[in-house]
Short mmCIF file of C-alpha atoms in Angstrom, two decimals:
data_model
loop_
_atom_site.label_atom_id
_atom_site.label_comp_id
_atom_site.label_asym_id
_atom_site.label_seq_id
_atom_site.Cartn_x
_atom_site.Cartn_y
_atom_site.Cartn_z
CA ARG Z 134 -18.51 155.04 -63.60
CA GLY Z 135 -18.40 151.56 -62.12
CA LEU Z 136 -18.70 149.45 -59.00
CA TRP Z 137 -16.89 146.98 -56.79
CA PHE Z 138 -17.99 144.08 -54.63
CA SER Z 139 -16.40 141.39 -52.50
CA ALA Z 140 -16.52 137.98 -54.16
CA GLY Z 141 -15.14 136.07 -51.21
CA ARG Z 142 -12.96 136.54 -48.18
CA SER Z 143 -10.28 138.53 -49.97
CA GLU Z 144 -11.10 138.94 -53.66
CA ILE Z 145 -12.49 142.29 -54.75
CA VAL Z 146 -14.18 142.43 -58.16
CA ASP Z 147 -13.89 145.86 -59.78
CA LEU Z 148 -16.13 146.67 -62.73
CA GLU Z 149 -15.65 149.77 -64.87
CA LEU Z 150 -18.52 150.58 -67.20
CA GLY Z 151 -17.46 150.36 -70.82
CA ALA Z 152 -14.07 148.81 -70.00
CA ASN Z 153 -14.81 145.35 -68.52
CA SER Z 154 -18.57 145.48 -67.96
CA ARG Z 155 -21.88 146.74 -69.27
CA LEU Z 156 -24.99 147.94 -67.45
CA VAL Z 157 -27.89 145.71 -68.54
CA SER Z 158 -30.66 146.99 -66.27
CA LEU Z 159 -31.10 149.52 -63.46
CA GLY Z 160 -33.97 149.36 -60.96
CA GLU Z 161 -36.67 151.99 -61.32
CA PHE Z 162 -36.96 152.76 -57.59
CA VAL Z 163 -34.63 153.27 -54.64
CA ASP Z 164 -35.83 151.70 -51.39
CA PRO Z 165 -36.20 154.69 -49.02
CA ALA Z 166 -35.26 152.65 -45.92
CA THR Z 167 -32.13 150.92 -47.24
CA ARG Z 168 -31.30 153.40 -50.03
CA THR Z 169 -30.67 150.44 -52.34
CA THR Z 170 -31.80 149.45 -55.80
CA THR Z 171 -31.26 146.52 -58.13
CA LEU Z 172 -29.00 146.54 -61.14
CA ILE Z 173 -27.88 143.86 -63.55
CA MET Z 174 -24.35 143.95 -64.91
CA GLU Z 175 -22.75 141.97 -67.69
CA MET Z 176 -19.10 141.14 -67.00
CA GLU Z 177 -16.40 140.63 -69.59
CA GLU Z 178 -14.81 137.82 -67.57
CA LEU Z 179 -16.48 135.91 -64.75
CA PRO Z 180 -14.17 135.22 -61.76
CA GLU Z 181 -13.71 131.50 -61.09
CA GLN Z 182 -15.68 131.37 -57.81
CA LEU Z 183 -18.74 133.21 -59.21
CA ARG Z 184 -21.70 131.69 -61.00
CA ILE Z 185 -24.01 133.28 -63.54
CA GLY Z 186 -26.92 134.89 -61.69
CA SER Z 187 -25.00 135.48 -58.44
CA THR Z 188 -26.13 138.43 -56.34
CA PHE Z 189 -23.95 140.78 -54.28
CA ARG Z 190 -24.12 144.03 -52.37
CA ALA Z 191 -22.12 146.36 -54.60
CA HIS Z 192 -20.55 149.76 -53.97
CA LEU Z 193 -20.85 152.31 -56.77
CA TYR Z 194 -18.15 154.68 -57.96
CA GLY Z 195 -19.38 158.20 -58.56
CA GLU Z 196 -18.01 160.79 -60.94
CA GLU Z 197 -16.66 163.21 -58.34
CA ILE Z 198 -13.08 162.69 -57.21
CA ARG Z 199 -12.02 164.37 -53.98
CA ALA Z 200 -9.14 164.08 -51.54
CA VAL Z 201 -10.07 162.44 -48.22
CA LEU Z 202 -8.31 160.99 -45.21
CA ALA Z 203 -8.30 157.23 -45.85
CA ILE Z 204 -6.70 154.21 -44.20
CA PRO Z 205 -6.32 150.57 -45.24
CA ASN Z 206 -9.34 148.41 -44.45
CA THR Z 207 -7.01 146.03 -42.59
CA ALA Z 208 -6.63 148.70 -39.89
CA ILE Z 209 -10.36 148.82 -39.09
CA LEU Z 210 -11.89 146.45 -36.56
CA GLU Z 211 -15.48 146.19 -35.40
CA GLU Z 212 -16.06 146.04 -31.65
CA GLU Z 213 -19.59 145.88 -30.25
CA GLY Z 214 -20.99 147.75 -33.25
CA LEU Z 215 -18.26 150.41 -33.27
CA ASP Z 216 -15.50 150.83 -35.85
CA VAL Z 217 -12.12 151.12 -34.11
CA VAL Z 218 -8.46 151.53 -35.01
CA PHE Z 219 -5.30 151.40 -32.92
CA VAL Z 220 -2.88 154.33 -32.87
CA PRO Z 221 0.67 153.76 -31.58
CA THR Z 222 1.49 156.02 -28.61
CA GLY Z 223 5.11 154.91 -28.10
CA ASP Z 224 6.84 152.34 -25.88
CA ASP Z 225 4.80 149.47 -27.37
CA SER Z 226 1.55 151.14 -26.29
CA PHE Z 227 -1.53 151.73 -28.40
CA GLU Z 228 -4.60 153.89 -28.08
CA ARG Z 229 -7.96 152.46 -29.18
CA ARG Z 230 -9.87 155.02 -31.25
CA VAL Z 231 -13.48 154.91 -32.37
CA VAL Z 232 -13.66 156.23 -35.94
CA GLU Z 233 -16.46 157.37 -38.22
CA LEU Z 234 -16.24 155.72 -41.61
CA GLY Z 235 -17.09 157.15 -44.99
CA ILE Z 236 -16.89 155.65 -48.46
CA SER Z 237 -14.65 152.71 -49.32
CA ASP Z 238 -13.07 151.49 -52.53
CA GLY Z 239 -12.60 147.96 -51.20
CA GLU Z 240 -9.00 148.53 -50.10
CA TYR Z 241 -9.12 151.89 -48.31
CA THR Z 242 -11.89 153.56 -46.34
CA GLU Z 243 -12.50 157.25 -45.78
CA ILE Z 244 -12.23 158.40 -42.15
CA LYS Z 245 -14.69 161.18 -41.34
CA GLY Z 246 -13.85 161.43 -37.66
CA GLY Z 247 -11.68 160.02 -34.88
CA LEU Z 248 -8.31 160.48 -36.61
CA GLU Z 249 -6.30 163.45 -37.78
CA GLU Z 250 -4.21 163.64 -40.94
CA GLY Z 251 -0.68 162.37 -40.30
CA GLU Z 252 -1.58 160.04 -37.43
CA ILE Z 253 -0.33 156.48 -37.79
CA VAL Z 254 -2.63 153.46 -37.42
CA VAL Z 255 -1.85 149.77 -37.04
CA SER Z 256 -2.71 148.28 -40.43
CA ARG Z 257 -1.07 144.88 -40.03
CA GLY Z 258 -1.82 142.88 -36.93
CA ALA Z 259 -4.50 145.19 -35.52
CA TYR Z 260 -6.43 142.14 -34.32
CA TYR Z 261 -3.39 140.99 -32.31
CA VAL Z 262 -3.04 144.44 -30.73
CA ARG Z 263 -6.67 144.19 -29.66
CA LEU Z 264 -6.10 140.70 -28.20
CA ALA Z 265 -2.99 141.84 -26.33
CA GLY Z 266 -4.91 144.76 -24.86
CA ALA Z 267 -7.63 142.43 -23.64
CA ALA Z 268 -5.20 140.03 -21.93
CA THR Z 269 -5.23 140.09 -18.15
CA GLY Z 270 -1.55 139.29 -17.65
CA GLU Z 271 1.64 140.35 -19.32
CA ILE Z 272 2.38 138.57 -22.57
CA GLY Z 273 5.44 136.33 -22.46
CA HIS Z 274 5.88 136.29 -18.69
CA GLY Z 275 4.64 132.85 -17.69
CA HIS Z 276 5.34 130.92 -14.53
CA SER Z 277 5.60 127.15 -14.40
CA HIS Z 278 6.02 124.63 -11.58
#
């Protein structure tokens, strides 16, 4: 159906076959270790920061559409090889949760484990919640001489 890839720090390029792109070539084999293959796409319009012949790791869209628990990518942090989110517990407290990730569309990622439907996650400022949790003293209570 199509694919998406990150073309920089924040720009996501979304290609839909037949609408804004065309499949030129698809690799004959899938690497059994990485489960990857090569494909060549022709784009209707090349984003400004890309050059002809650029290569990217792309994520393919399949045909099946299903409902999943998904959260914004901005809520997910990586800590020592683990994917974590922060869940508010009340009174300006947060619980760090390790989550199991599924597929992503570039903006939202499926959560296969670690969260239940209806739970709230910090999606803006999650990095600052992590920093505050790592601080040894209370934030904002300094002492000067």
